[in-house]
XYZ file of C-alpha atoms in Angstrom:
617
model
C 0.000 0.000 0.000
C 1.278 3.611 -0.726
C 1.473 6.190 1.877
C -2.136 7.619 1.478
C -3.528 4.149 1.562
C -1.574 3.633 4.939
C -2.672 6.957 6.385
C -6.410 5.852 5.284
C -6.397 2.813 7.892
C -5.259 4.384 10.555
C -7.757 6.513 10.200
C -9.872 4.160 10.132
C -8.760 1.817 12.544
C -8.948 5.088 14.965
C -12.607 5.343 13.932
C -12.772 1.236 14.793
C -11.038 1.140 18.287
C -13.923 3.937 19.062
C -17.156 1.653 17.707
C -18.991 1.602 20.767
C -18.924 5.524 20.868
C -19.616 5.697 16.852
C -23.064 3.817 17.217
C -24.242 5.906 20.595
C -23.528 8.700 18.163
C -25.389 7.457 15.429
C -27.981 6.288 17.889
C -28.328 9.986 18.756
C -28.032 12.036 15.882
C -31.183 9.402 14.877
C -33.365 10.394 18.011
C -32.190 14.339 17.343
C -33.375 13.909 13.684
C -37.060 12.392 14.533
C -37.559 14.495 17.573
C -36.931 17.679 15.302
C -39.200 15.601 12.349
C -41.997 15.386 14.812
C -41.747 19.381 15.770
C -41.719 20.418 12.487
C -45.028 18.048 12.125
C -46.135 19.390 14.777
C -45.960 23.131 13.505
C -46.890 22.328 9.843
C -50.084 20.646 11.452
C -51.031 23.608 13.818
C -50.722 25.848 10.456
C -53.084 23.838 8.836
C -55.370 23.502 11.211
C -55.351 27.405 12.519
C -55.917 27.960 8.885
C -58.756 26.024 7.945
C -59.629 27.449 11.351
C -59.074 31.334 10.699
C -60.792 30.966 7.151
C -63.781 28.736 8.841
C -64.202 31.822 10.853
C -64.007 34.095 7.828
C -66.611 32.425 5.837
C -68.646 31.588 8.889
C -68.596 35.045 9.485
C -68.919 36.124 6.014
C -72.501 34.245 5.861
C -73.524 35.790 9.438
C -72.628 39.191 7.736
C -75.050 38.149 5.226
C -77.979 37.878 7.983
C -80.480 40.663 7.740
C -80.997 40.324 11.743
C -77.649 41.852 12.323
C -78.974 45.183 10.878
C -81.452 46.455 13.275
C -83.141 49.460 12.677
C -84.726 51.285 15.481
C -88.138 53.221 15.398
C -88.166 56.746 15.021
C -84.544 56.418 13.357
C -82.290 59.067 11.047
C -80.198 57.188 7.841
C -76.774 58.485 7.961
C -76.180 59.159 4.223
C -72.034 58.416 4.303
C -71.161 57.664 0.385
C -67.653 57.521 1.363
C -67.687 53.633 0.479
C -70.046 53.662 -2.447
C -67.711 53.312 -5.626
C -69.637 51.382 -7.918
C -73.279 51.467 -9.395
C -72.802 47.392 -8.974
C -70.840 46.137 -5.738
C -70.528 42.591 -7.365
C -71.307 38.820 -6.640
C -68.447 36.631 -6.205
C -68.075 32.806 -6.567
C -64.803 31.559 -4.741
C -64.359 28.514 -6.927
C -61.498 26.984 -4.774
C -64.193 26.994 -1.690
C -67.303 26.626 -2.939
C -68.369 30.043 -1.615
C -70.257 32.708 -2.970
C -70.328 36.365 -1.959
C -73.158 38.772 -2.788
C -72.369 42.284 -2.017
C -74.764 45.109 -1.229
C -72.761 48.320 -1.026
C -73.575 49.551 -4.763
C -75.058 52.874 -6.165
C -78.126 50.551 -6.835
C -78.531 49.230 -3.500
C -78.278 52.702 -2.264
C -81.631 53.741 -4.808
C -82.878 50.973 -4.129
C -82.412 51.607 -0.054
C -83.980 55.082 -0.363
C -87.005 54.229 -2.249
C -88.113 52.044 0.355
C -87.432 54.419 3.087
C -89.797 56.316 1.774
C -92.347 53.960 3.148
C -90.666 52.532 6.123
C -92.320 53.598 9.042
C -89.107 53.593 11.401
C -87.100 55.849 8.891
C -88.452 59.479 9.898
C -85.501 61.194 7.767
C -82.135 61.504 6.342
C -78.595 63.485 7.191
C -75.973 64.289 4.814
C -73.323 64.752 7.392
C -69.940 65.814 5.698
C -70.559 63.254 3.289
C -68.234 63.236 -0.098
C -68.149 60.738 -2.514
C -66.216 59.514 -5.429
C -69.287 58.911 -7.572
C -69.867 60.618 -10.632
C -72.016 63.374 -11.715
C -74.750 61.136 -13.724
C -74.796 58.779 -10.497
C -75.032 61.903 -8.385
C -77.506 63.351 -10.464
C -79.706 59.420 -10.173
C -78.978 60.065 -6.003
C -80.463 63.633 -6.188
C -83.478 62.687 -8.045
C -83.954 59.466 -5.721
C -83.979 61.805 -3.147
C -86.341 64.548 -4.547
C -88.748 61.537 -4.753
C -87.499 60.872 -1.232
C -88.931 64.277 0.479
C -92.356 63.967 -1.352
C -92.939 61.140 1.911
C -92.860 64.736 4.013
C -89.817 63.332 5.442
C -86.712 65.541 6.251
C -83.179 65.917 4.679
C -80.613 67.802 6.003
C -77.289 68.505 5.292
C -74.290 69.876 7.364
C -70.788 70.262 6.058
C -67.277 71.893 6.803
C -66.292 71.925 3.689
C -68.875 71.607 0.887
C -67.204 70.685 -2.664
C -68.511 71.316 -5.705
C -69.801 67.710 -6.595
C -71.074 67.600 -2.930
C -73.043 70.568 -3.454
C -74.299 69.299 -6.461
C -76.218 66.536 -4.422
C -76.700 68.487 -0.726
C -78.292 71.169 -2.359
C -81.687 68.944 -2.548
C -82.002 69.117 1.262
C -84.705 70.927 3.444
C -81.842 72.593 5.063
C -78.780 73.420 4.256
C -76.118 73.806 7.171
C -72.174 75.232 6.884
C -69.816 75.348 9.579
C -68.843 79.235 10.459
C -65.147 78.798 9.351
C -66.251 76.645 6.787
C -65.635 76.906 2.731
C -67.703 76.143 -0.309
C -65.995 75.159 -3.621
C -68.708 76.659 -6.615
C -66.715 77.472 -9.415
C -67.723 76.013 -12.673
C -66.191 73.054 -14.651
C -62.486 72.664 -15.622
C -60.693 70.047 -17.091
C -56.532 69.699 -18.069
C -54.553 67.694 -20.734
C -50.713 67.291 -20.420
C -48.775 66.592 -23.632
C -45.809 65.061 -24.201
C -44.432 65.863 -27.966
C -41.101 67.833 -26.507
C -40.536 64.753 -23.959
C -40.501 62.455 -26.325
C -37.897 64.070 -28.543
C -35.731 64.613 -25.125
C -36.068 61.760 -24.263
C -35.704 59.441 -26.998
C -38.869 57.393 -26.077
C -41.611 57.680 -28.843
C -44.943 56.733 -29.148
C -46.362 56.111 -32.911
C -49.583 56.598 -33.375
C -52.500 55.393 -35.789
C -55.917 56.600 -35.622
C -58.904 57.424 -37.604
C -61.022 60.596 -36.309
C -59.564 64.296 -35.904
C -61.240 64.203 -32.324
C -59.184 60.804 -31.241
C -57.019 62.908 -28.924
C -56.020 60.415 -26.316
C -52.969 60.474 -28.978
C -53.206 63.913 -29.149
C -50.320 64.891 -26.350
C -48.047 62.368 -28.556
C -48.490 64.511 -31.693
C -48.286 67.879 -30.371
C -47.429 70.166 -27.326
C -51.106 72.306 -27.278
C -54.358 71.504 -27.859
C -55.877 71.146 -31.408
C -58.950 72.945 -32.289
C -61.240 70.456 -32.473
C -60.151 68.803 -29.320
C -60.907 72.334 -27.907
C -63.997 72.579 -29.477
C -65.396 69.680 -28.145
C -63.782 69.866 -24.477
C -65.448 72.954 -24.161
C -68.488 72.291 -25.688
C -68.718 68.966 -23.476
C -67.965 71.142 -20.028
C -70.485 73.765 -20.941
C -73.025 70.958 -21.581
C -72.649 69.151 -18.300
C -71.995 72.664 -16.280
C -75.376 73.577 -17.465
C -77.441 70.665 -16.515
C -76.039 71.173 -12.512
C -76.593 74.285 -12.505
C -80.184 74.156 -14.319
C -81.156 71.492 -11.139
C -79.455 73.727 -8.401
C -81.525 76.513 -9.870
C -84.729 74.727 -9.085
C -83.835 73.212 -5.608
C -81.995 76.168 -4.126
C -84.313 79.177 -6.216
C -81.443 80.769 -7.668
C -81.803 82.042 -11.317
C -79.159 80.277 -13.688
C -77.325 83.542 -14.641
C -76.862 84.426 -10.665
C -75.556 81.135 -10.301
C -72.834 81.515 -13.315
C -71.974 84.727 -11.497
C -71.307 83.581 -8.548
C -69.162 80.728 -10.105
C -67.374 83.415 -11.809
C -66.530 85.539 -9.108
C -66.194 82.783 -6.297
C -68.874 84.448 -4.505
C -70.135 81.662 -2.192
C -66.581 80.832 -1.455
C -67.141 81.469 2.466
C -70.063 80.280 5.390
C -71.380 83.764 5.109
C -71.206 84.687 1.464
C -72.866 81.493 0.376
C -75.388 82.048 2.716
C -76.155 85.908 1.468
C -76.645 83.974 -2.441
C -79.117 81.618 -0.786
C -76.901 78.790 -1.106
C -77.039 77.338 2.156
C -79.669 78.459 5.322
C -77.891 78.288 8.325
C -74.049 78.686 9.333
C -73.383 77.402 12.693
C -71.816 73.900 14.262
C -72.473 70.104 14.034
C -73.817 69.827 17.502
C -76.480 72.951 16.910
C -77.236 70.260 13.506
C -77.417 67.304 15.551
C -79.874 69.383 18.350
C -81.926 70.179 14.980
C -82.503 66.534 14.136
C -83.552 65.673 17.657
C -86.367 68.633 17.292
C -87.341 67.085 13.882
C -87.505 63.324 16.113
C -88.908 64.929 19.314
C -86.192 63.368 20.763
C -84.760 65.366 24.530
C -81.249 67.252 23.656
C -79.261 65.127 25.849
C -80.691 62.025 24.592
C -79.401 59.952 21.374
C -81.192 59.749 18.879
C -81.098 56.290 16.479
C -79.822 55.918 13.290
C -78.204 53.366 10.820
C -75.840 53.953 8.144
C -76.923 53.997 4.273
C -74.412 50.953 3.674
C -76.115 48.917 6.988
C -79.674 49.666 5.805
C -78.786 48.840 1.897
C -77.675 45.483 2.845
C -80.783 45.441 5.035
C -83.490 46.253 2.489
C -81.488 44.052 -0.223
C -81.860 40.790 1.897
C -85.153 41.021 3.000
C -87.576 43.104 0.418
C -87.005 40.846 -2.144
C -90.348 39.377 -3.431
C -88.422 35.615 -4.629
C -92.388 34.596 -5.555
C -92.335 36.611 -8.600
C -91.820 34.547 -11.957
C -91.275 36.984 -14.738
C -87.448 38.987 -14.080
C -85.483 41.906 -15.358
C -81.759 41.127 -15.855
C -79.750 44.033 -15.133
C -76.323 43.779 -16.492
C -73.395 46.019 -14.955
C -70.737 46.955 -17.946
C -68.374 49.447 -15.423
C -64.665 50.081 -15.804
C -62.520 49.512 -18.868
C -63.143 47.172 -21.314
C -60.532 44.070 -21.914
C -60.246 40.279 -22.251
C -59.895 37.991 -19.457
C -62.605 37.390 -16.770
C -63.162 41.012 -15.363
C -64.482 42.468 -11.892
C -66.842 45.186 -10.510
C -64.192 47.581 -11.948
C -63.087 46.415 -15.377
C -65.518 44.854 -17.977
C -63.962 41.151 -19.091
C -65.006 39.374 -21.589
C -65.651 36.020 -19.721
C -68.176 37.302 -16.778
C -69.963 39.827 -19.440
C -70.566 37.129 -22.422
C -71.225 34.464 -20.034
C -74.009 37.039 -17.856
C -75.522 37.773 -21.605
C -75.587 34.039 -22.388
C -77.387 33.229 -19.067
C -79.718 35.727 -19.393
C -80.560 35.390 -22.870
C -81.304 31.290 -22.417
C -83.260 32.023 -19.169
C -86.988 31.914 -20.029
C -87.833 33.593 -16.670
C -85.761 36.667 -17.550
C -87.961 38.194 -20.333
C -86.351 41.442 -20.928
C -82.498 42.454 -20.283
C -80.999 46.187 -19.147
C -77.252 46.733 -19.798
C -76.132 49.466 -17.387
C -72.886 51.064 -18.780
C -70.651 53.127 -17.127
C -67.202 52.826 -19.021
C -64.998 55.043 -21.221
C -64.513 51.469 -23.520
C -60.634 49.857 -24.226
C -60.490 46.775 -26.463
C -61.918 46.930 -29.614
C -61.926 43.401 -30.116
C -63.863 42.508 -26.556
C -66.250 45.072 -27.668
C -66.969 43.723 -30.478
C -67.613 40.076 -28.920
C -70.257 41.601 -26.818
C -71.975 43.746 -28.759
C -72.263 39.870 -30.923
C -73.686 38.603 -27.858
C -76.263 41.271 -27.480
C -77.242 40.886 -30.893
C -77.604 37.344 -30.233
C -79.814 38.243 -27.086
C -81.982 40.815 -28.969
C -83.650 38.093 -31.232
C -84.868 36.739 -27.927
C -85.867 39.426 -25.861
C -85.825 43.097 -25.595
C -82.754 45.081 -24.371
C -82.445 48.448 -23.524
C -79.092 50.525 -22.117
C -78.617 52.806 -19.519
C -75.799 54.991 -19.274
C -74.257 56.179 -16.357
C -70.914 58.812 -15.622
C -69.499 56.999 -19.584
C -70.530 55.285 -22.500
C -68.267 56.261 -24.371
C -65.925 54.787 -27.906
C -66.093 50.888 -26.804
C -68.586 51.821 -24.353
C -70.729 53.038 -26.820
C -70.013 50.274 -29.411
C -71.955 47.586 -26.670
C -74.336 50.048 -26.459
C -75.729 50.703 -29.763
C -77.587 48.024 -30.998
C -79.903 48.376 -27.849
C -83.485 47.965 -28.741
C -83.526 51.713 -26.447
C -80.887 54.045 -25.439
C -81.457 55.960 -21.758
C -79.111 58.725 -20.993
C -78.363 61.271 -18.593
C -77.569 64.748 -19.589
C -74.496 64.663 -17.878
C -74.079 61.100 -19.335
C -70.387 61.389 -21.340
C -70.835 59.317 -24.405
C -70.323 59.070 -28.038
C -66.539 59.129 -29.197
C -66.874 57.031 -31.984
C -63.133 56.673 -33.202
C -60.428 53.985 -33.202
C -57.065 54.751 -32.316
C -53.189 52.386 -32.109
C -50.568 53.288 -30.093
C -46.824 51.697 -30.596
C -43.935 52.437 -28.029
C -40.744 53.200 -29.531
C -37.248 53.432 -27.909
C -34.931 53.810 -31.017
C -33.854 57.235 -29.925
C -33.686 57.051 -26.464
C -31.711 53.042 -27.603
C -29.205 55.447 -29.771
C -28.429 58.009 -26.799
C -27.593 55.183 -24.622
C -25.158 53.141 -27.311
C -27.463 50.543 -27.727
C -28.347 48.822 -31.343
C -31.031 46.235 -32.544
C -30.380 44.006 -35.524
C -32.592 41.372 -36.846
C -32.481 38.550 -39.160
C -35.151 37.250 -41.181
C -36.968 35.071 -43.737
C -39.554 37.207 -44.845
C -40.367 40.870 -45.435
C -42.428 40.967 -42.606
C -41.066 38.089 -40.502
C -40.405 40.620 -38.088
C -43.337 42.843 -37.691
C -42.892 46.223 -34.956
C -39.726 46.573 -32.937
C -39.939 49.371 -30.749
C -36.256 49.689 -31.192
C -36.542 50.304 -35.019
C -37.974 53.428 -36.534
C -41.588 52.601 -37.754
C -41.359 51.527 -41.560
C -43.728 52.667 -44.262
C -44.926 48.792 -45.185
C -46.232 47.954 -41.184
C -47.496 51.688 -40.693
C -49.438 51.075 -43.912
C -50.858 47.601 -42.198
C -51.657 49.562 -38.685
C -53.537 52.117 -40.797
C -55.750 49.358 -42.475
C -56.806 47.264 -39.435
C -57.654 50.803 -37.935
C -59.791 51.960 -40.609
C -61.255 48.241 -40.517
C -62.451 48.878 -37.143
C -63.447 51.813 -37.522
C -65.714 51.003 -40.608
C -67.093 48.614 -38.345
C -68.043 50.653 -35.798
C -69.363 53.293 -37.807
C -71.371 50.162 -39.473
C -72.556 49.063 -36.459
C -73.891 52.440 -34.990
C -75.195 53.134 -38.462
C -77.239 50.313 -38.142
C -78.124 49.731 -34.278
C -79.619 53.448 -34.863
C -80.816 53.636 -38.145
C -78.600 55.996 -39.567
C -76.320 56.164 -42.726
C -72.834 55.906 -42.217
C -72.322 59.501 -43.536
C -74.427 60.199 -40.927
C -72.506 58.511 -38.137
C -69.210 59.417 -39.701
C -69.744 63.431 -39.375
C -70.531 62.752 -35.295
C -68.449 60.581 -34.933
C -64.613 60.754 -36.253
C -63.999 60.186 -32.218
C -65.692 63.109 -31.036
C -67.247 63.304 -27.248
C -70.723 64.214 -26.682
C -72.878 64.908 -23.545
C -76.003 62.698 -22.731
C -78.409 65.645 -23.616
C -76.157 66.754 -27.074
C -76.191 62.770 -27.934
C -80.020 63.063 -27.844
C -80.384 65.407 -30.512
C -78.045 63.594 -32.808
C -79.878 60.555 -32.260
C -77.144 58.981 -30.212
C -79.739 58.333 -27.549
C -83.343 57.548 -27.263
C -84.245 59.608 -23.577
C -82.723 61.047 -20.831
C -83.435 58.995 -17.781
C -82.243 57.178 -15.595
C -82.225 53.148 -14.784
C -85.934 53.790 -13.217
C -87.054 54.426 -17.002
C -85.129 52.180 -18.673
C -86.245 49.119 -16.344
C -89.898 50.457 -17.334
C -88.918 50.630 -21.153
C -87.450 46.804 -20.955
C -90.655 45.929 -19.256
C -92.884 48.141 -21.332
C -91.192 46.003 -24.405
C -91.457 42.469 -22.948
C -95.317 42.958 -22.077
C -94.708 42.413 -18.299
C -96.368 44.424 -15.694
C -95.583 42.433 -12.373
C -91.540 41.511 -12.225
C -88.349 41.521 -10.226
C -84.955 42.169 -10.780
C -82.192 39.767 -11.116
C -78.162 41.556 -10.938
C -75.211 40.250 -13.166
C -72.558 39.377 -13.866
C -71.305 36.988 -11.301
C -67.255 36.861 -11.034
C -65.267 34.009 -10.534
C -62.244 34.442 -8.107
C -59.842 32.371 -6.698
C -57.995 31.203 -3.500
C -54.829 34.289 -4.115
C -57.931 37.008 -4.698
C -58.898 36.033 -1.044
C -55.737 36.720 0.548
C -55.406 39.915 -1.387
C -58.843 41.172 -0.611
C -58.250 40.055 3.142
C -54.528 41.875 3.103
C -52.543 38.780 4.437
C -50.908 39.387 1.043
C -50.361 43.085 0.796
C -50.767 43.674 -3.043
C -47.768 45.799 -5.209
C -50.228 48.453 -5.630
C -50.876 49.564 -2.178
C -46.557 49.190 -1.164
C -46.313 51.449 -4.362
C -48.878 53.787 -3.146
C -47.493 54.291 0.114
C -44.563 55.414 -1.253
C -44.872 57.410 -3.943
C -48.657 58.751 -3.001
C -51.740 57.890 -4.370
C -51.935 60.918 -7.016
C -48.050 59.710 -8.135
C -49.478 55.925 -8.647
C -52.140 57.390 -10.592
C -50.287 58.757 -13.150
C -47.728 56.363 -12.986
C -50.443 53.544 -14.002
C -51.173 55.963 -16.938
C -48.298 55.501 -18.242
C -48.422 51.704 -18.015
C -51.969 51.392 -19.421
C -50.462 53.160 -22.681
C -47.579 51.077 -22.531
C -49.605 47.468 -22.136
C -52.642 48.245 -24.813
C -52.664 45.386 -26.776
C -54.452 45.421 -30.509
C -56.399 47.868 -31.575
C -58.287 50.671 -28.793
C -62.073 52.068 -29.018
C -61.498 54.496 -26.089
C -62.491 57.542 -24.450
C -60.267 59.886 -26.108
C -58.342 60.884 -23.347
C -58.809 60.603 -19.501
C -60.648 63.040 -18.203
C -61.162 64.521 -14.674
C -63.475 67.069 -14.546
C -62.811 69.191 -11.728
């Protein structure tokens, strides 16, 4: 043996004149393994079990939340009218597929009309108090809650309305109420209508990062701040005509409620005159400056309740979910489908905030091949996205329409793809504040070659064919594939002029000269024959029922979404989702524009879309 072997057994034999030792070792490094195996059991089992446990409790919970005898409503009681949570005309039914479990929400716009009509009749409800209330609704949904609540006071029950600070949109809706109240110190916001675009031609050359644009229609101006650094004249034309449209139909209904002529109003606007407790009082805006606890003392007078006594209430959201649970007449055969189209149109399965393809075809489908449901209303409050998922549903309301009637409502938008879904309605409801119309078709392509160049980078490709390729957003935009982009936008387009042509008996000349992606108000879409009436979902539920020969019916709500086992965690925040770390950062107005950005950057195919996002202010 050579000198390693050697050195190998005595190793060894070291090892061997120690066996005794060796197997007690063994022996113990065994026990030490399978007494940590059994801990580590032990834990993974107690996680199980505390969650099957903790999510028992959830949906146990969940159902009891579901229990009309948790909301108790006391006689002689006040409803707290808090929008702060009410985002949606729809809140949404859920079915958690991985548990079996199905969630019906009752938190919507509708729930909340629904809510207040029956209070009208409830003998317990004796009134209601807007209480610092603001709201992220919109103005056609705040204009449906005003005249819900005109109806409201013709029960000789009160409204009345205190606030600190009363905004413009919240005056819009508190000036309905008996009485008006404003904190000394406090501040009104009564300006008029404004709106701002930001463009982004001399950023793009700085920076190197394009974006090429195709489009058909000289009012498409979502692509407008990528073509130019002001605002074209038709864009203006239209903005303006658009603000002055909606500005006019507030201040036409504050005019009646408050008894202030239209012109004073515009004045006042103009020269900020209500802009303090006092001076809004001295234009008749408001009756009575003083605190919340002189407003509170009120209410008790108005429930001949004692001043140092409590008086009852319960909140609009705990008396929605109330009314929805239990005034439900389930004996009724002959139903109403009311379909919810809100949020930006795209593929995939959708939610109460963006309008998917699966949960909207499959709700049309269902209610089309239900012979219960004799008549359907599409409520649509979207500014449209994909022109190809738009296109797939206005098929399956076409499909539907050979069956039974169907009539749209339009809420805050129904506008470019959200008018395409609406236009082969058998009726068209509007509001006047509705924002519809843009009937254009726009393509947007990012492109880097510049901003590739500055920063010594360079793209080369091989191919097999001419257009083996297609778009590289780090090569300039050839002649041959810009010639392509241009024909599958002016296919759309075609189509969609065809379509609205035809859903609304028109030419296509005729569609063509309002459309070419220009925005209209509910009231200016009337007279062009955009829209059939301006009302609410009230009329159009009576229209759909007028159609289907039904007198005695009940509504049924779609769509119903389909969610999964990672939604739950998100919606519960054991999984905090990127969106809310990124907000907390960088702000919630920062992650707003920063998702801008990303929407233009991830629009896939071909866009029928509001021509550019706009917050009225």
């Amino acid at each position: 043996m050579n000198g390693v072997d050697n050195y190998f057994l005595i190793k060894t034999g070291i090892f061997c004149n120690k066996e005794v030792n060796f197997t007690t070792y063994s022996h113990k490094k065994d026990t030490t393994m399978k007494f940590l195996g059994n801990v580590l059991a032990t834990i993974v089992g107690l996680f199980v079990f505390f969650m099957i446990f903790f999510f028992g409790i959830l949906l146990i919970g969940a159902l009891a939340g579901s229990d009309s005898e948790t909301v108790n409503v006391k006689s002689n009681s006040v409803i707290n009218f808090d929008l702060s949570k009410i985002n949606n005309d729809y809140a949404g039914k859920t079915n958690y597929k991985d548990f079996q479990f199905f969630k019906d929400q009752h938190n919507g716009l509708s729930d909340v009309l629904k809510a207040i009509e029956y209070a009208k009749t409830d003998d317990d409800i004796k009134g209601i108090s807007i209480l610092n209330s603001e709201s992220n609704l919109g103005l056609a949904q705040i204009k449906a809650l005003r005249d819900a609540l005109i109806d409201f006071k013709k029960s000789n029950k009160f409204i009345y309305s205190y606030a600190d600070v009363y905004s413009q949109k919240g005056y819009y809706l508190n000036s309905i109420a008996d009485a008006i109240y404003m904190n000394p110190i406090g501040e009104m916001d009564f300006k008029g209508l404004s709106t701002e675009i930001m463009f982004f031609k001399d950023f793009q050359e700085k920076s190197g990062i394009k974006m090429e644009v195709i489009r058909h229609g000289k009012y498409k101006s979502a692509v407008e701040p990528f073509l130019d650094n002001k605002m074209s004249d038709a864009n203006r034309e239209q903005t303006q005509t658009l603000l002055n449209s909606l500005w006019k139909s507030v201040i036409s209904e504050i005019a009646v409620t408050r008894k202030v002529s239209e012109t004073r109003l515009n004045e006042i606007a103009d020269g900020l005159l209500a802009r303090t407790s006092e001076m809004a009082l001295k234009e008749n805006l408001i009756d009575r400056i003083t605190y919340e606890d002189v407003y509170h003392n009120d209410i008790r007078k108005a429930l001949k309740v004692k001043n140092d006594d409590d008086y009852n209430s319960v909140t609009i959201e705990e008396y929605a979910e109330k009314i929805a649970t239990t005034s439900k007449d389930y004996d009724t055969k002959d139903k109403i489908a009311i379909i919810y189209a809100q949020g930006e149109i795209a593929s995939g399965e959708g939610d109460v905030n963006i309008i998917g393809e699966g949960s909207m075809r499959r709700s049309l489908q269902e209610a089309r091949k239900n012979k219960n449901i004799k008549a359907i209303v599409l409520r649509i409050d979207s500014p449209g996205g994909n022109a190809l998922t738009s296109e797939l549903i206005w098929r399956e309301i076409e499909l539907a329409k050979k069956v039974k009637p169907v009539v749209v409502s339009m809420g805050n938008y129904a506008a470019s793809g959200g008018y395409y879904i609406a236009c082969n309605a058998d009726a068209i409801y509007a509001e006047a504040n509705t924002i519809t119309g843009s009937i254009g078709v726009y393509g947007m392509l990012p492109n880097f070659t510049q901003a590739a160049n500055k920063l010594g980078l360079n793209v080369e490709q091989v191919k097999t064919n001419t257009n083996a390729s297609g778009y590289s957003p780090f090569k300039p935009l050839d002649d041959n594939y810009r010639a392509f982009a241009q024909e599958g936008v002016e296919k759309i387009y075609s189509t969609f002029v065809n379509r609205v042509a035809k859903g609304r008996k028109l030419s296509f000349e005729q569609v063509d000269a309002i459309g070419q992606g220009r925005v209209w108000s509910g009231i200016d879409a009337l007279k062009i024959g955009l829209v059939d009436k301006i009302g609410g979902m009230d009329e159009a539920i009576k229209k759909a029922a007028s159609l289907a020969k039904i007198t005695n019916y009940r509504t049924q709500d779609f769509p119903e979404y389909e969610k999964s086992f990672e939604d739950i965690l998100a919606n519960l925040g054991l999984a905090q989702s990127k969106e809310n770390i990124i907000k907390e950062e960088i702000g919630t107005e920062n992650y707003m524009l920063l998702q801008r950005i990303k929407r233009l950057q991830q629009l896939k195919g071909i866009q029928a879309i509001l021509p550019y996002e706009l917050k009225i202010n």
